[in-house]
């Protein structure tokens, strides 16, 4: 019993700073610490119903992710964060798959593989990417999502999906964007192209490519061209 109490105390002391947060954020952080995946799902789903997807993400999940990342200073805390991230990733995937197929132009959201993959991805569960996919799907955008392992698979996804709009999620590790754009245009003429992801902060993009901002604005930018 004493060992259990000490471990719990160490875990709790790894995180701080949410005392003044709203109830949903405090409850979600508590579920993270407890590794209570059922409660995590219940809180997220309820927040989507009450606020809409984009607001749920920015006001409930994102603050907890930031808080957890700041407090990930023990093995136990790191495990709790990983469980939480995997749970949220599963919720986002379910929301994406369960959303009705939207109308308008077809959108392909694709996670671009890095030319030299990072040893430890900053976001191993791809939560930001998955969040954008779920936000588009729940906003009734006809969205196809691809996570190709290599450039040839990415180009095959473009051919198969026949999109009107493509959203390239660029990796922090970098990729040859110029040659990728040329290859995509050879496969599918007349595409509207947008880009998001950590790679947008490190690479220069042509003026013809719209760079996406925060989640709500990103959804609006995609909707505007569909």
Tab-separated table of C-alpha atoms in Angstrom:
chain	number	residue	atom	x	y	z
A	1	UNK	CA	0.000	0.000	0.000
A	2	UNK	CA	2.752	2.438	0.859
A	3	UNK	CA	4.454	1.786	-2.476
A	4	UNK	CA	1.220	2.439	-4.320
A	5	UNK	CA	0.656	5.696	-2.496
A	6	UNK	CA	4.167	6.879	-3.205
A	7	UNK	CA	3.851	6.085	-6.925
A	8	UNK	CA	0.528	7.913	-7.116
A	9	UNK	CA	1.945	10.866	-5.230
A	10	UNK	CA	4.908	11.067	-7.595
A	11	UNK	CA	2.595	10.960	-10.596
A	12	UNK	CA	0.322	13.666	-9.258
A	13	UNK	CA	3.284	15.878	-8.419
A	14	UNK	CA	4.458	15.571	-12.024
A	15	UNK	CA	1.493	17.669	-13.143
A	16	UNK	CA	0.309	21.031	-11.904
A	17	UNK	CA	-1.224	24.224	-13.188
A	18	UNK	CA	-4.857	23.350	-13.945
A	19	UNK	CA	-6.392	24.420	-10.633
A	20	UNK	CA	-8.092	27.414	-12.278
A	21	UNK	CA	-9.199	25.567	-15.428
A	22	UNK	CA	-12.842	24.879	-16.234
A	23	UNK	CA	-14.509	21.707	-14.969
A	24	UNK	CA	-14.263	19.765	-18.246
A	25	UNK	CA	-10.503	20.330	-18.409
A	26	UNK	CA	-9.986	19.370	-14.757
A	27	UNK	CA	-12.126	16.255	-15.192
A	28	UNK	CA	-10.243	15.231	-18.321
A	29	UNK	CA	-6.885	15.719	-16.624
A	30	UNK	CA	-8.119	13.604	-13.713
A	31	UNK	CA	-9.163	10.848	-16.110
A	32	UNK	CA	-5.695	11.046	-17.702
A	33	UNK	CA	-4.035	10.524	-14.328
A	34	UNK	CA	-6.371	7.617	-13.578
A	35	UNK	CA	-5.854	6.181	-17.093
A	36	UNK	CA	-9.639	5.910	-17.215
A	37	UNK	CA	-10.289	5.534	-20.941
A	38	UNK	CA	-14.067	5.244	-20.541
A	39	UNK	CA	-14.284	8.587	-18.742
A	40	UNK	CA	-11.897	10.201	-21.242
A	41	UNK	CA	-14.179	9.159	-24.086
A	42	UNK	CA	-17.323	10.276	-22.248
A	43	UNK	CA	-15.889	13.747	-21.550
A	44	UNK	CA	-14.660	14.247	-25.133
A	45	UNK	CA	-17.906	13.062	-26.742
A	46	UNK	CA	-20.003	15.237	-24.431
A	47	UNK	CA	-17.829	18.271	-25.175
A	48	UNK	CA	-18.265	17.729	-28.923
A	49	UNK	CA	-22.055	17.564	-28.508
A	50	UNK	CA	-22.109	20.721	-26.388
A	51	UNK	CA	-19.463	22.866	-28.130
A	52	UNK	CA	-18.822	21.442	-31.576
A	53	UNK	CA	-15.644	19.629	-32.579
A	54	UNK	CA	-13.262	22.545	-33.070
A	55	UNK	CA	-14.223	24.206	-29.795
A	56	UNK	CA	-13.914	20.888	-27.937
A	57	UNK	CA	-10.405	20.458	-29.269
A	58	UNK	CA	-9.143	23.959	-28.512
A	59	UNK	CA	-10.829	24.451	-25.136
A	60	UNK	CA	-10.741	20.954	-23.612
A	61	UNK	CA	-8.269	18.535	-25.195
A	62	UNK	CA	-5.503	20.938	-26.257
A	63	UNK	CA	-5.075	22.470	-22.763
A	64	UNK	CA	-4.789	18.982	-21.249
A	65	UNK	CA	-2.240	17.921	-23.880
A	66	UNK	CA	-0.136	21.030	-23.187
A	67	UNK	CA	-0.401	20.495	-19.438
A	68	UNK	CA	0.509	16.822	-19.733
A	69	UNK	CA	3.476	17.549	-21.999
A	70	UNK	CA	4.819	20.059	-19.459
A	71	UNK	CA	4.477	17.528	-16.649
A	72	UNK	CA	5.921	14.495	-18.395
A	73	UNK	CA	8.919	14.238	-16.082
A	74	UNK	CA	8.594	10.701	-14.740
A	75	UNK	CA	8.124	7.245	-16.252
A	76	UNK	CA	4.662	6.936	-14.725
A	77	UNK	CA	3.606	10.313	-16.117
A	78	UNK	CA	4.923	9.400	-19.565
A	79	UNK	CA	2.859	6.197	-19.555
A	80	UNK	CA	-0.275	8.124	-18.562
A	81	UNK	CA	0.275	10.610	-21.380
A	82	UNK	CA	0.769	7.803	-23.890
A	83	UNK	CA	-2.426	6.059	-22.768
A	84	UNK	CA	-4.297	9.349	-23.024
A	85	UNK	CA	-2.944	10.111	-26.507
A	86	UNK	CA	-3.792	6.642	-27.786
A	87	UNK	CA	-7.300	6.916	-26.344
A	88	UNK	CA	-7.878	10.317	-27.952
A	89	UNK	CA	-6.512	9.022	-31.270
A	90	UNK	CA	-9.048	6.191	-31.161
A	91	UNK	CA	-11.897	8.600	-30.395
A	92	UNK	CA	-10.888	10.845	-33.303
A	93	UNK	CA	-10.716	7.895	-35.692
A	94	UNK	CA	-14.180	6.733	-34.636
A	95	UNK	CA	-15.634	10.221	-35.104
A	96	UNK	CA	-14.084	10.419	-38.564
A	97	UNK	CA	-15.418	7.041	-39.664
A	98	UNK	CA	-18.885	7.576	-38.173
A	99	UNK	CA	-19.439	11.001	-39.738
A	100	UNK	CA	-21.849	11.043	-42.706
A	101	UNK	CA	-20.172	11.447	-46.101
A	102	UNK	CA	-20.267	15.144	-46.888
A	103	UNK	CA	-21.105	16.922	-50.090
A	104	UNK	CA	-19.146	19.331	-52.249
A	105	UNK	CA	-15.628	18.795	-53.507
A	106	UNK	CA	-13.658	15.750	-52.441
A	107	UNK	CA	-10.808	16.470	-50.021
A	108	UNK	CA	-7.746	14.272	-49.541
A	109	UNK	CA	-5.952	14.874	-46.259
A	110	UNK	CA	-2.592	13.189	-46.455
A	111	UNK	CA	0.235	12.844	-43.970
A	112	UNK	CA	3.371	13.379	-46.021
A	113	UNK	CA	6.204	10.977	-45.167
A	114	UNK	CA	9.490	12.621	-44.272
A	115	UNK	CA	12.491	12.098	-46.532
A	116	UNK	CA	14.454	11.172	-43.407
A	117	UNK	CA	12.037	10.062	-40.679
A	118	UNK	CA	12.678	11.451	-37.209
A	119	UNK	CA	13.896	8.889	-34.677
A	120	UNK	CA	11.217	9.967	-32.178
A	121	UNK	CA	8.258	11.829	-33.739
A	122	UNK	CA	7.128	14.849	-31.729
A	123	UNK	CA	3.525	13.650	-32.063
A	124	UNK	CA	3.712	9.845	-32.389
A	125	UNK	CA	-0.082	9.435	-32.405
A	126	UNK	CA	-0.533	12.192	-34.984
A	127	UNK	CA	-3.219	13.863	-32.886
A	128	UNK	CA	-3.200	17.214	-34.696
A	129	UNK	CA	-3.502	15.458	-38.052
A	130	UNK	CA	-6.277	13.197	-36.779
A	131	UNK	CA	-8.044	16.159	-35.204
A	132	UNK	CA	-8.128	17.993	-38.534
A	133	UNK	CA	-9.506	14.888	-40.241
A	134	UNK	CA	-12.233	14.501	-37.625
A	135	UNK	CA	-13.053	18.213	-37.731
A	136	UNK	CA	-13.459	18.123	-41.521
A	137	UNK	CA	-15.532	14.946	-41.435
A	138	UNK	CA	-17.856	16.256	-38.719
A	139	UNK	CA	-18.201	19.523	-40.672
A	140	UNK	CA	-19.751	17.490	-43.532
A	141	UNK	CA	-16.698	17.768	-45.787
A	142	UNK	CA	-16.222	14.775	-48.115
A	143	UNK	CA	-12.862	13.805	-46.629
A	144	UNK	CA	-10.485	10.969	-47.488
A	145	UNK	CA	-7.496	10.415	-45.209
A	146	UNK	CA	-4.209	8.777	-46.158
A	147	UNK	CA	-1.114	7.968	-44.108
A	148	UNK	CA	1.287	6.665	-46.776
A	149	UNK	CA	4.640	5.220	-45.798
A	150	UNK	CA	6.427	6.472	-48.909
A	151	UNK	CA	6.037	8.975	-51.740
A	152	UNK	CA	4.894	6.385	-54.299
A	153	UNK	CA	2.082	5.354	-51.942
A	154	UNK	CA	1.121	9.015	-51.527
A	155	UNK	CA	0.890	9.467	-55.291
A	156	UNK	CA	-1.165	6.285	-55.575
A	157	UNK	CA	-3.573	7.736	-52.985
A	158	UNK	CA	-3.937	10.879	-55.118
A	159	UNK	CA	-4.735	8.765	-58.187
A	160	UNK	CA	-7.216	6.536	-56.350
A	161	UNK	CA	-9.030	9.252	-54.373
A	162	UNK	CA	-9.376	11.634	-57.340
A	163	UNK	CA	-9.611	14.649	-55.004
A	164	UNK	CA	-10.588	18.206	-55.867
A	165	UNK	CA	-8.619	19.519	-52.882
A	166	UNK	CA	-5.527	18.088	-51.243
A	167	UNK	CA	-4.293	19.019	-47.784
A	168	UNK	CA	-0.645	18.096	-47.276
A	169	UNK	CA	0.350	17.570	-43.651
A	170	UNK	CA	4.068	18.297	-43.785
A	171	UNK	CA	6.502	16.575	-41.408
A	172	UNK	CA	8.864	18.397	-39.073
A	173	UNK	CA	11.713	16.207	-40.331
A	174	UNK	CA	11.356	17.754	-43.773
A	175	UNK	CA	10.621	16.622	-47.308
A	176	UNK	CA	11.287	17.786	-50.852
A	177	UNK	CA	8.091	19.778	-51.230
A	178	UNK	CA	8.853	21.192	-54.685
A	179	UNK	CA	9.332	17.805	-56.342
A	180	UNK	CA	6.336	16.394	-54.454
A	181	UNK	CA	4.077	19.154	-55.769
A	182	UNK	CA	5.256	18.556	-59.333
A	183	UNK	CA	4.589	14.833	-58.998
A	184	UNK	CA	1.107	15.423	-57.572
A	185	UNK	CA	0.190	17.827	-60.374
A	186	UNK	CA	1.259	15.248	-62.958
A	187	UNK	CA	-1.114	12.777	-61.346
A	188	UNK	CA	-4.062	15.132	-60.862
A	189	UNK	CA	-4.451	18.405	-62.725
A	190	UNK	CA	-6.474	21.320	-61.364
A	191	UNK	CA	-6.056	20.430	-57.696
A	192	UNK	CA	-6.430	23.075	-55.024
A	193	UNK	CA	-3.553	22.581	-52.588
A	194	UNK	CA	-3.293	23.513	-48.930
A	195	UNK	CA	-0.678	22.620	-46.341
A	196	UNK	CA	-0.515	22.244	-42.598
A	197	UNK	CA	1.573	20.452	-40.018
A	198	UNK	CA	4.868	21.165	-38.295
A	199	UNK	CA	6.759	21.242	-41.587
A	200	UNK	CA	4.999	24.464	-42.579
A	201	UNK	CA	7.043	26.257	-39.951
A	202	UNK	CA	10.363	25.051	-41.322
A	203	UNK	CA	9.890	25.002	-45.088
A	204	UNK	CA	9.164	27.686	-47.646
A	205	UNK	CA	6.103	26.987	-49.758
A	206	UNK	CA	4.949	28.379	-53.099
A	207	UNK	CA	2.433	31.213	-52.940
A	208	UNK	CA	-0.094	28.958	-54.642
A	209	UNK	CA	-0.239	26.787	-51.512
A	210	UNK	CA	-2.489	28.057	-48.733
A	211	UNK	CA	-0.938	27.485	-45.305
A	212	UNK	CA	-3.451	26.420	-42.673
A	213	UNK	CA	-3.595	27.987	-39.239
A	214	UNK	CA	-5.339	26.843	-36.048
A	215	UNK	CA	-7.945	24.101	-36.270
A	216	UNK	CA	-11.065	26.249	-36.598
A	217	UNK	CA	-9.450	28.486	-39.225
A	218	UNK	CA	-8.050	25.428	-41.043
A	219	UNK	CA	-11.504	23.887	-41.352
A	220	UNK	CA	-12.866	27.196	-42.630
A	221	UNK	CA	-10.097	27.447	-45.233
A	222	UNK	CA	-10.805	23.944	-46.525
A	223	UNK	CA	-14.572	24.462	-46.572
A	224	UNK	CA	-14.070	27.682	-48.529
A	225	UNK	CA	-12.478	25.816	-51.458
A	226	UNK	CA	-14.808	22.814	-51.577
